[in-house]
Coordinates of C-alpha atoms in Angstrom, one line a residue:
Chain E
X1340 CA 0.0 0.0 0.0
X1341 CA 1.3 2.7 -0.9
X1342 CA 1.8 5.3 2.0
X1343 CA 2.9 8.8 1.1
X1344 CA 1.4 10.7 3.7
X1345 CA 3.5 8.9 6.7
X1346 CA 6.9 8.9 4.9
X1347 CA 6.7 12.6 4.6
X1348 CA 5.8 13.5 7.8
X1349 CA 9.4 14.3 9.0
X1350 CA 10.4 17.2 6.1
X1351 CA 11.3 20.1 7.2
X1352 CA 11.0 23.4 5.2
X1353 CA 13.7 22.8 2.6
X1354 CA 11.2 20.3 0.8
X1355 CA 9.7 23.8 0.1
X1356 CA 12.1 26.0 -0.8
X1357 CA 12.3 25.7 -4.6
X1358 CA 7.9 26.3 -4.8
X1359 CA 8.7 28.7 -2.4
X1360 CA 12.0 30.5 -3.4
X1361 CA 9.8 30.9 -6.7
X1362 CA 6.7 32.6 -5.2
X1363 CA 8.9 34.9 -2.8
X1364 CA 11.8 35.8 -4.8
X1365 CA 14.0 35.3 -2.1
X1366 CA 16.5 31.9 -0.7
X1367 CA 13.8 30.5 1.9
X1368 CA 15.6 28.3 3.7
X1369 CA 17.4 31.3 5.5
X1370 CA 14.3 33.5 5.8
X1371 CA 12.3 33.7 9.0
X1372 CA 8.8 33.2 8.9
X1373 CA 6.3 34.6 11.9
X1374 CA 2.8 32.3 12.6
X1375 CA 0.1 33.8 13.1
X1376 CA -1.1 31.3 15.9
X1377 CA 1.3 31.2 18.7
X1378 CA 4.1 34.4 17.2
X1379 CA 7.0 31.7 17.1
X1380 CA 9.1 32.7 14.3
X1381 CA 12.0 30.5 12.9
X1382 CA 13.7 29.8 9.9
X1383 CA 12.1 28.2 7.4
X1384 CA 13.9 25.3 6.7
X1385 CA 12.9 24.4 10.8
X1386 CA 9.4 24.2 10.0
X1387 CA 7.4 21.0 9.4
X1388 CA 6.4 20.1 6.0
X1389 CA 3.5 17.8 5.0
X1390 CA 3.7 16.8 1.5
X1391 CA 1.0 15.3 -0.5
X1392 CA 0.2 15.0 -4.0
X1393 CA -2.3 17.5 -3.6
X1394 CA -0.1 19.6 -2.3
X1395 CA 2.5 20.8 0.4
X1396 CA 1.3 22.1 3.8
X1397 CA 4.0 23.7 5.8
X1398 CA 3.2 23.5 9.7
X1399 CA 4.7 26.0 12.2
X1400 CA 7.1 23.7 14.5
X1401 CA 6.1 24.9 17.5
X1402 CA 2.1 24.7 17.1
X1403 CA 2.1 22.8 14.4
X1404 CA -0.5 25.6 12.4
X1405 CA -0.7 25.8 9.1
X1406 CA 1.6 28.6 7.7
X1407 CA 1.9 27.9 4.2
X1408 CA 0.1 25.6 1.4
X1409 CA 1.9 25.4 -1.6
X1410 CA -0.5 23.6 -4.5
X1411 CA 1.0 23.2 -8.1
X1412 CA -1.3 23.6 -10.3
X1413 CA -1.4 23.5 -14.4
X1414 CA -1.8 27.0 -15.0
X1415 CA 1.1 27.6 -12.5
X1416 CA 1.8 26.9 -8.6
X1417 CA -0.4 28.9 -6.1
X1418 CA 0.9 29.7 -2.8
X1419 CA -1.0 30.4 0.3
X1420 CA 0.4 31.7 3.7
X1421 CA -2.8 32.5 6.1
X1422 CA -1.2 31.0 8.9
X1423 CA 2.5 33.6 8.7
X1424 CA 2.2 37.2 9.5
X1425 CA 5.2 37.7 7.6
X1426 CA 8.4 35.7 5.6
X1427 CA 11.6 38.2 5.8
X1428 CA 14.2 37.3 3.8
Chain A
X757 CA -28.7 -3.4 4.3
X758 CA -26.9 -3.0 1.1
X759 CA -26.3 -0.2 -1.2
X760 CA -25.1 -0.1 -4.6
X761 CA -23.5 3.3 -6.2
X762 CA -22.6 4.2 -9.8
X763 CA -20.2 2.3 -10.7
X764 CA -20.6 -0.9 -8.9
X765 CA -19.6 -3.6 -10.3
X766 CA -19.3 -6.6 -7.7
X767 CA -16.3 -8.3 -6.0
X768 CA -14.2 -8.2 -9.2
X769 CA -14.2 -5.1 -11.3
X770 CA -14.4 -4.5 -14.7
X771 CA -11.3 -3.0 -15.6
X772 CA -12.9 -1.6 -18.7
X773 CA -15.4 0.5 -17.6
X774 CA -15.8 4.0 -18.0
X775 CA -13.8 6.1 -15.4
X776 CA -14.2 9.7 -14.9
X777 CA -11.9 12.0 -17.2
X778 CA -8.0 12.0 -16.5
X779 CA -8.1 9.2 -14.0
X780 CA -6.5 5.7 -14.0
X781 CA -7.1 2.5 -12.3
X782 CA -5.5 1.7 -8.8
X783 CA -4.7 -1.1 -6.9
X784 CA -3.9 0.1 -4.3
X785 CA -5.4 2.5 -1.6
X786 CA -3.0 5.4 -1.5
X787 CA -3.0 7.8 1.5
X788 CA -3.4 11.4 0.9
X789 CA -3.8 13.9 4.2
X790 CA -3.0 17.7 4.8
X791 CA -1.3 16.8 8.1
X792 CA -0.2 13.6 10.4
X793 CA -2.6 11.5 11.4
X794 CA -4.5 12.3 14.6
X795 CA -4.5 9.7 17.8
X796 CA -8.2 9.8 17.8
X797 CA -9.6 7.9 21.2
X798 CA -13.1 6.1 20.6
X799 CA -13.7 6.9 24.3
X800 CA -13.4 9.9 23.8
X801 CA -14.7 10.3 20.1
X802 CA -17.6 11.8 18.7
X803 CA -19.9 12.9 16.2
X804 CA -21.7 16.4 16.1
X805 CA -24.2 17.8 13.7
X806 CA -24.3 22.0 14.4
X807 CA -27.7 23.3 13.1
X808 CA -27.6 27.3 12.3
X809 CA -29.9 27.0 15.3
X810 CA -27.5 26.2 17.9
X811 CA -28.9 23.0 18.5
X812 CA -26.3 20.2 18.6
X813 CA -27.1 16.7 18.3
X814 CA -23.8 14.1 19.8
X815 CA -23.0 10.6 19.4
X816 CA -20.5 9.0 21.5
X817 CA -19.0 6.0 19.4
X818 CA -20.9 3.9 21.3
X819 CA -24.4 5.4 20.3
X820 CA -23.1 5.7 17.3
X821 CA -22.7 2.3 16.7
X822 CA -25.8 1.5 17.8
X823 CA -27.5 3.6 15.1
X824 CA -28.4 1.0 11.6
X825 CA -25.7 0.8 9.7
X826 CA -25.3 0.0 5.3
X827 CA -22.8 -2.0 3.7
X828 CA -22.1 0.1 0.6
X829 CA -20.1 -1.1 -2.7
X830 CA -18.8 1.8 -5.0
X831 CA -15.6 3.3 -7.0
X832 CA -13.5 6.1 -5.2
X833 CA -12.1 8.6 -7.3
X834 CA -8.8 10.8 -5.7
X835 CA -8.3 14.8 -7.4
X836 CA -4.9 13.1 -7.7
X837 CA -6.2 10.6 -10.9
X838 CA -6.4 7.3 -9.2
X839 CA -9.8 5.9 -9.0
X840 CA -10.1 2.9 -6.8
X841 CA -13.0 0.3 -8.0
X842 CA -15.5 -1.9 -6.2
X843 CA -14.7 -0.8 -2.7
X844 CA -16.2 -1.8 0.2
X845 CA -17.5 -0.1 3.5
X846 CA -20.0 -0.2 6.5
X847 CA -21.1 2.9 7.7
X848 CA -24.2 5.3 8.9
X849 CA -26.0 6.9 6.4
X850 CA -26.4 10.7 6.7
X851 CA -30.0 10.5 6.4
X852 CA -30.0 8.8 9.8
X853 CA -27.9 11.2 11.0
X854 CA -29.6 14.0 10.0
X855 CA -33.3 12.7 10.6
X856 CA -33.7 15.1 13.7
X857 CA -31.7 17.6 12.5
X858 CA -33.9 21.0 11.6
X859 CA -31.9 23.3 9.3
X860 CA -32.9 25.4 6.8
X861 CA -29.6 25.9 5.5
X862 CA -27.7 24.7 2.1
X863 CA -24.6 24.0 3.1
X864 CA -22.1 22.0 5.7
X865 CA -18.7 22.4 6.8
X866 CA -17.2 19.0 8.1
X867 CA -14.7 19.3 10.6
X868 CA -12.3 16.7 11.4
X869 CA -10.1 16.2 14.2
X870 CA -6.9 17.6 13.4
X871 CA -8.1 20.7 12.1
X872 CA -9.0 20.1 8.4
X873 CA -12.3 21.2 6.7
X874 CA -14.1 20.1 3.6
X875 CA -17.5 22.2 2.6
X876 CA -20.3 20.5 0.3
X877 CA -23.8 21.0 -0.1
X878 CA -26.2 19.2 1.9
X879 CA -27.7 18.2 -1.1
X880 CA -24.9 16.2 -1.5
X881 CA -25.1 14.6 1.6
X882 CA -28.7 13.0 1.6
X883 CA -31.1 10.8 -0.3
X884 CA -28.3 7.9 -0.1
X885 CA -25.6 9.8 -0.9
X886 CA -23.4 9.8 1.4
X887 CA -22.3 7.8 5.1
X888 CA -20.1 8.1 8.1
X889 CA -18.0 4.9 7.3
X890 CA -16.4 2.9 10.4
X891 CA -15.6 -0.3 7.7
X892 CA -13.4 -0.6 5.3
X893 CA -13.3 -4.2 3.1
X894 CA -14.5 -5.9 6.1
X895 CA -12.0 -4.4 9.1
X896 CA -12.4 -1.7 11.2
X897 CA -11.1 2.0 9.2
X898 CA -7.5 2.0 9.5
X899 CA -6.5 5.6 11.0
X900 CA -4.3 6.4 8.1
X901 CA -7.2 6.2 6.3
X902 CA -9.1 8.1 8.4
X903 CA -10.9 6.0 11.4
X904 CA -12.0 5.6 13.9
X905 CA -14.6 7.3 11.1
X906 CA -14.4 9.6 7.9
X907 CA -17.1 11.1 5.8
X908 CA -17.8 8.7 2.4
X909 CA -19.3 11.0 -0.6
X910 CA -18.0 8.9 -3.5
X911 CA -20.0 10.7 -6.0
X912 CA -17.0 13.5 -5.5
X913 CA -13.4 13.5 -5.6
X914 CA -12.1 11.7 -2.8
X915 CA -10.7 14.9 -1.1
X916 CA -14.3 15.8 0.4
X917 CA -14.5 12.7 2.3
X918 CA -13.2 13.9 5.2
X919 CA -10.9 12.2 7.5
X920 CA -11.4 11.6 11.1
X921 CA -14.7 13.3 10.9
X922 CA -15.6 14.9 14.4
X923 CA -18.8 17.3 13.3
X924 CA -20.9 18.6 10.4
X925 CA -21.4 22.5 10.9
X926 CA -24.6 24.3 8.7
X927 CA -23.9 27.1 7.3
X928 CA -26.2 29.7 4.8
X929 CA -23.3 30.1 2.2
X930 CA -20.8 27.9 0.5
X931 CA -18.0 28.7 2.8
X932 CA -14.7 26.8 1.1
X933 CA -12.8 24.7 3.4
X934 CA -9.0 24.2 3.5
X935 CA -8.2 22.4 -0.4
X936 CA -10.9 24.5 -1.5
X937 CA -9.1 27.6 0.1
X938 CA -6.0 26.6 -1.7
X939 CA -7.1 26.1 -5.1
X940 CA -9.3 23.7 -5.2
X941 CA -12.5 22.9 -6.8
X942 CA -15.1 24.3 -4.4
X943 CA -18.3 21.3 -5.7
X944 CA -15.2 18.7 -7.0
X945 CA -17.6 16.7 -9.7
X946 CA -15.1 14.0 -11.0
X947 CA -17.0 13.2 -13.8
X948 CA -17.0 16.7 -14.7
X949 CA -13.4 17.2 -13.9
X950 CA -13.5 20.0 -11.2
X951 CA -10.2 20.0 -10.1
X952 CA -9.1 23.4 -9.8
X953 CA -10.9 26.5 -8.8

Protein backbone atom coordinates (compact mmCIF):
# COMPACT_ATOMS: atom_id res chain seq x y z
CA UNK A 1 0.00 0.00 0.00
CA UNK A 2 1.26 2.71 -0.88
CA UNK A 3 1.80 5.28 2.01
CA UNK A 4 2.91 8.84 1.13
CA UNK A 5 1.37 10.71 3.66
CA UNK A 6 3.46 8.88 6.69
CA UNK A 7 6.92 8.86 4.86
CA UNK A 8 6.68 12.60 4.58
CA UNK A 9 5.82 13.55 7.77
CA UNK A 10 9.40 14.31 8.96
CA UNK A 11 10.41 17.19 6.09
CA UNK A 12 11.28 20.14 7.23
CA UNK A 13 10.99 23.36 5.21
CA UNK A 14 13.74 22.82 2.61
CA UNK A 15 11.17 20.34 0.77
CA UNK A 16 9.69 23.82 0.14
CA UNK A 17 12.11 26.05 -0.81
CA UNK A 18 12.25 25.65 -4.58
CA UNK A 19 7.90 26.30 -4.77
CA UNK A 20 8.67 28.71 -2.45
CA UNK A 21 11.95 30.51 -3.44
CA UNK A 22 9.76 30.93 -6.68
CA UNK A 23 6.70 32.61 -5.25
CA UNK A 24 8.88 34.86 -2.75
CA UNK A 25 11.76 35.77 -4.82
CA UNK A 26 14.02 35.26 -2.08
CA UNK A 27 16.52 31.86 -0.69
CA UNK A 28 13.82 30.53 1.86
CA UNK A 29 15.56 28.26 3.71
CA UNK A 30 17.42 31.34 5.53
CA UNK A 31 14.32 33.46 5.79
CA UNK A 32 12.34 33.69 9.00
CA UNK A 33 8.81 33.25 8.89
CA UNK A 34 6.29 34.58 11.93
CA UNK A 35 2.77 32.28 12.64
CA UNK A 36 0.08 33.80 13.06
CA UNK A 37 -1.12 31.30 15.86
CA UNK A 38 1.33 31.21 18.71
CA UNK A 39 4.06 34.41 17.18
CA UNK A 40 7.03 31.66 17.09
CA UNK A 41 9.11 32.74 14.29
CA UNK A 42 11.95 30.54 12.91
CA UNK A 43 13.75 29.79 9.86
CA UNK A 44 12.08 28.20 7.36
CA UNK A 45 13.88 25.32 6.72
CA UNK A 46 12.94 24.35 10.79
CA UNK A 47 9.42 24.20 10.01
CA UNK A 48 7.36 21.02 9.37
CA UNK A 49 6.35 20.11 6.01
CA UNK A 50 3.53 17.84 5.03
CA UNK A 51 3.74 16.78 1.46
CA UNK A 52 1.02 15.29 -0.48
CA UNK A 53 0.18 14.97 -4.04
CA UNK A 54 -2.31 17.54 -3.58
CA UNK A 55 -0.11 19.62 -2.26
CA UNK A 56 2.53 20.84 0.40
CA UNK A 57 1.29 22.06 3.79
CA UNK A 58 3.97 23.68 5.76
CA UNK A 59 3.22 23.49 9.75
CA UNK A 60 4.66 26.04 12.16
CA UNK A 61 7.12 23.75 14.46
CA UNK A 62 6.09 24.92 17.50
CA UNK A 63 2.14 24.69 17.12
CA UNK A 64 2.09 22.77 14.43
CA UNK A 65 -0.46 25.61 12.44
CA UNK A 66 -0.66 25.79 9.14
CA UNK A 67 1.64 28.56 7.72
CA UNK A 68 1.91 27.87 4.19
CA UNK A 69 0.14 25.64 1.42
CA UNK A 70 1.88 25.36 -1.58
CA UNK A 71 -0.52 23.63 -4.55
CA UNK A 72 0.98 23.20 -8.09
CA UNK A 73 -1.25 23.61 -10.34
CA UNK A 74 -1.40 23.45 -14.44
CA UNK A 75 -1.78 26.97 -14.97
CA UNK A 76 1.12 27.57 -12.47
CA UNK A 77 1.85 26.87 -8.56
CA UNK A 78 -0.42 28.92 -6.13
CA UNK A 79 0.95 29.69 -2.84
CA UNK A 80 -1.03 30.43 0.27
CA UNK A 81 0.43 31.66 3.73
CA UNK A 82 -2.78 32.55 6.08
CA UNK A 83 -1.20 31.03 8.94
CA UNK A 84 2.53 33.59 8.68
CA UNK A 85 2.21 37.23 9.48
CA UNK A 86 5.18 37.69 7.56
CA UNK A 87 8.41 35.75 5.63
CA UNK A 88 11.65 38.16 5.77
CA UNK A 89 14.24 37.29 3.82
CA UNK B 1 -28.73 -3.39 4.29
CA UNK B 2 -26.86 -3.00 1.09
CA UNK B 3 -26.28 -0.17 -1.18
CA UNK B 4 -25.12 -0.14 -4.58
CA UNK B 5 -23.46 3.33 -6.17
CA UNK B 6 -22.60 4.25 -9.80
CA UNK B 7 -20.16 2.28 -10.74
CA UNK B 8 -20.56 -0.93 -8.91
CA UNK B 9 -19.60 -3.62 -10.33
CA UNK B 10 -19.28 -6.62 -7.73
CA UNK B 11 -16.28 -8.26 -6.04
CA UNK B 12 -14.19 -8.17 -9.17
CA UNK B 13 -14.22 -5.06 -11.28
CA UNK B 14 -14.38 -4.52 -14.68
CA UNK B 15 -11.29 -2.96 -15.59
CA UNK B 16 -12.91 -1.57 -18.73
CA UNK B 17 -15.40 0.46 -17.62
CA UNK B 18 -15.75 4.01 -18.03
CA UNK B 19 -13.81 6.14 -15.45
CA UNK B 20 -14.17 9.66 -14.86
CA UNK B 21 -11.93 12.04 -17.21
CA UNK B 22 -8.01 12.04 -16.49
CA UNK B 23 -8.12 9.21 -14.05
CA UNK B 24 -6.48 5.74 -13.97
CA UNK B 25 -7.11 2.47 -12.29
CA UNK B 26 -5.54 1.66 -8.80
CA UNK B 27 -4.74 -1.08 -6.86
CA UNK B 28 -3.95 0.10 -4.30
CA UNK B 29 -5.38 2.49 -1.58
CA UNK B 30 -2.99 5.45 -1.52
CA UNK B 31 -2.95 7.80 1.47
CA UNK B 32 -3.41 11.44 0.87
CA UNK B 33 -3.76 13.90 4.24
CA UNK B 34 -2.98 17.68 4.78
CA UNK B 35 -1.33 16.81 8.14
CA UNK B 36 -0.21 13.63 10.44
CA UNK B 37 -2.64 11.47 11.39
CA UNK B 38 -4.52 12.27 14.61
CA UNK B 39 -4.50 9.66 17.81
CA UNK B 40 -8.23 9.85 17.82
CA UNK B 41 -9.61 7.90 21.21
CA UNK B 42 -13.10 6.11 20.57
CA UNK B 43 -13.73 6.86 24.29
CA UNK B 44 -13.44 9.87 23.80
CA UNK B 45 -14.68 10.28 20.12
CA UNK B 46 -17.62 11.85 18.71
CA UNK B 47 -19.91 12.93 16.18
CA UNK B 48 -21.73 16.40 16.14
CA UNK B 49 -24.17 17.79 13.69
CA UNK B 50 -24.35 22.04 14.41
CA UNK B 51 -27.71 23.28 13.15
CA UNK B 52 -27.65 27.29 12.35
CA UNK B 53 -29.94 27.00 15.34
CA UNK B 54 -27.53 26.15 17.95
CA UNK B 55 -28.85 23.05 18.51
CA UNK B 56 -26.29 20.21 18.57
CA UNK B 57 -27.06 16.69 18.31
CA UNK B 58 -23.83 14.06 19.78
CA UNK B 59 -23.02 10.63 19.41
CA UNK B 60 -20.49 9.02 21.53
CA UNK B 61 -18.98 6.00 19.38
CA UNK B 62 -20.91 3.94 21.26
CA UNK B 63 -24.42 5.45 20.34
CA UNK B 64 -23.06 5.71 17.27
CA UNK B 65 -22.71 2.31 16.67
CA UNK B 66 -25.81 1.45 17.81
CA UNK B 67 -27.55 3.58 15.10
CA UNK B 68 -28.39 0.99 11.61
CA UNK B 69 -25.69 0.82 9.66
CA UNK B 70 -25.33 -0.03 5.34
CA UNK B 71 -22.80 -1.95 3.74
CA UNK B 72 -22.15 0.05 0.63
CA UNK B 73 -20.08 -1.08 -2.69
CA UNK B 74 -18.80 1.84 -5.02
CA UNK B 75 -15.63 3.28 -6.97
CA UNK B 76 -13.52 6.11 -5.24
CA UNK B 77 -12.06 8.63 -7.28
CA UNK B 78 -8.84 10.79 -5.65
CA UNK B 79 -8.25 14.75 -7.45
CA UNK B 80 -4.85 13.14 -7.75
CA UNK B 81 -6.22 10.64 -10.87
CA UNK B 82 -6.40 7.31 -9.20
CA UNK B 83 -9.76 5.91 -9.05
CA UNK B 84 -10.06 2.90 -6.85
CA UNK B 85 -13.01 0.31 -7.99
CA UNK B 86 -15.46 -1.88 -6.24
CA UNK B 87 -14.72 -0.76 -2.74
CA UNK B 88 -16.24 -1.83 0.24
CA UNK B 89 -17.55 -0.06 3.51
CA UNK B 90 -20.03 -0.16 6.53
CA UNK B 91 -21.14 2.87 7.72
CA UNK B 92 -24.16 5.35 8.94
CA UNK B 93 -26.04 6.87 6.35
CA UNK B 94 -26.41 10.65 6.70
CA UNK B 95 -30.05 10.52 6.38
CA UNK B 96 -30.01 8.76 9.77
CA UNK B 97 -27.91 11.24 10.99
CA UNK B 98 -29.59 14.02 9.96
CA UNK B 99 -33.28 12.73 10.59
CA UNK B 100 -33.71 15.07 13.73
CA UNK B 101 -31.66 17.59 12.47
CA UNK B 102 -33.92 21.01 11.63
CA UNK B 103 -31.95 23.32 9.34
CA UNK B 104 -32.90 25.39 6.77
CA UNK B 105 -29.57 25.93 5.47
CA UNK B 106 -27.73 24.72 2.07
CA UNK B 107 -24.65 24.05 3.13
CA UNK B 108 -22.07 22.03 5.68
CA UNK B 109 -18.66 22.40 6.84
CA UNK B 110 -17.18 18.95 8.13
CA UNK B 111 -14.68 19.30 10.61
CA UNK B 112 -12.29 16.65 11.36
CA UNK B 113 -10.07 16.17 14.16
CA UNK B 114 -6.90 17.65 13.42
CA UNK B 115 -8.13 20.74 12.06
CA UNK B 116 -8.98 20.09 8.37
CA UNK B 117 -12.30 21.22 6.74
CA UNK B 118 -14.06 20.15 3.57
CA UNK B 119 -17.55 22.19 2.64
CA UNK B 120 -20.26 20.45 0.29
CA UNK B 121 -23.82 20.98 -0.13
CA UNK B 122 -26.17 19.23 1.95
CA UNK B 123 -27.73 18.20 -1.12
CA UNK B 124 -24.91 16.19 -1.47
CA UNK B 125 -25.08 14.61 1.57
CA UNK B 126 -28.69 12.96 1.57
CA UNK B 127 -31.14 10.80 -0.26
CA UNK B 128 -28.29 7.87 -0.10
CA UNK B 129 -25.57 9.76 -0.91
CA UNK B 130 -23.36 9.81 1.44
CA UNK B 131 -22.30 7.82 5.15
CA UNK B 132 -20.07 8.14 8.12
CA UNK B 133 -17.96 4.88 7.26
CA UNK B 134 -16.40 2.90 10.44
CA UNK B 135 -15.65 -0.34 7.73
CA UNK B 136 -13.43 -0.55 5.34
CA UNK B 137 -13.35 -4.21 3.09
CA UNK B 138 -14.53 -5.85 6.12
CA UNK B 139 -11.96 -4.39 9.07
CA UNK B 140 -12.45 -1.73 11.15
CA UNK B 141 -11.13 1.98 9.19
CA UNK B 142 -7.53 2.04 9.52
CA UNK B 143 -6.45 5.63 11.05
CA UNK B 144 -4.28 6.43 8.14
CA UNK B 145 -7.17 6.24 6.35
CA UNK B 146 -9.11 8.08 8.41
CA UNK B 147 -10.92 5.96 11.39
CA UNK B 148 -11.96 5.56 13.88
CA UNK B 149 -14.57 7.30 11.11
CA UNK B 150 -14.44 9.62 7.93
CA UNK B 151 -17.12 11.10 5.83
CA UNK B 152 -17.75 8.69 2.35
CA UNK B 153 -19.29 11.04 -0.59
CA UNK B 154 -18.01 8.94 -3.52
CA UNK B 155 -20.03 10.68 -6.02
CA UNK B 156 -17.01 13.51 -5.45
CA UNK B 157 -13.35 13.50 -5.63
CA UNK B 158 -12.08 11.72 -2.75
CA UNK B 159 -10.70 14.94 -1.14
CA UNK B 160 -14.32 15.78 0.43
CA UNK B 161 -14.46 12.71 2.32
CA UNK B 162 -13.25 13.85 5.22
CA UNK B 163 -10.93 12.16 7.53
CA UNK B 164 -11.38 11.63 11.12
CA UNK B 165 -14.72 13.33 10.88
CA UNK B 166 -15.55 14.88 14.43
CA UNK B 167 -18.84 17.29 13.28
CA UNK B 168 -20.86 18.60 10.44
CA UNK B 169 -21.39 22.51 10.85
CA UNK B 170 -24.61 24.27 8.69
CA UNK B 171 -23.86 27.10 7.25
CA UNK B 172 -26.24 29.66 4.79
CA UNK B 173 -23.27 30.10 2.22
CA UNK B 174 -20.76 27.85 0.52
CA UNK B 175 -18.00 28.68 2.77
CA UNK B 176 -14.70 26.82 1.13
CA UNK B 177 -12.82 24.66 3.38
CA UNK B 178 -8.95 24.17 3.51
CA UNK B 179 -8.22 22.44 -0.37
CA UNK B 180 -10.87 24.51 -1.51
CA UNK B 181 -9.14 27.63 0.14
CA UNK B 182 -6.03 26.65 -1.72
CA UNK B 183 -7.13 26.12 -5.13
CA UNK B 184 -9.26 23.68 -5.24
CA UNK B 185 -12.51 22.94 -6.84
CA UNK B 186 -15.14 24.29 -4.36
CA UNK B 187 -18.29 21.28 -5.72
CA UNK B 188 -15.24 18.71 -7.00
CA UNK B 189 -17.56 16.70 -9.69
CA UNK B 190 -15.06 13.97 -10.98
CA UNK B 191 -17.04 13.22 -13.76
CA UNK B 192 -16.97 16.74 -14.73
CA UNK B 193 -13.42 17.22 -13.88
CA UNK B 194 -13.49 19.96 -11.15
CA UNK B 195 -10.23 19.96 -10.11
CA UNK B 196 -9.13 23.43 -9.78
CA UNK B 197 -10.94 26.50 -8.80
Amino acid sequence: MSDDAQRTDRLDGNAVAGALGAAYGIDVTLAVVRCVSCGHTDVVARTRVHLSPMGAVVRCAACDAVLVVVVERPDGTLVSSPGASWVRG
Amino acid sequence: MGVVTRGFGGRRPDPDRELPPGQFLTQDFPVLSAGPTPNVDEAHWQLEIHAETGEVHRWSWEQFLALPAQDVTTDIHCVTHWTKLGTTWRGVSLDTLFEDVETSADFVMAHSYGGYTTNLPLQDLLDGQAWVAFEFEGEPLDPVHGGPARLLVPHLYFWKSAKWLHGLVMQDDDEPGFWERNGYHLYGDPWLEQRYS
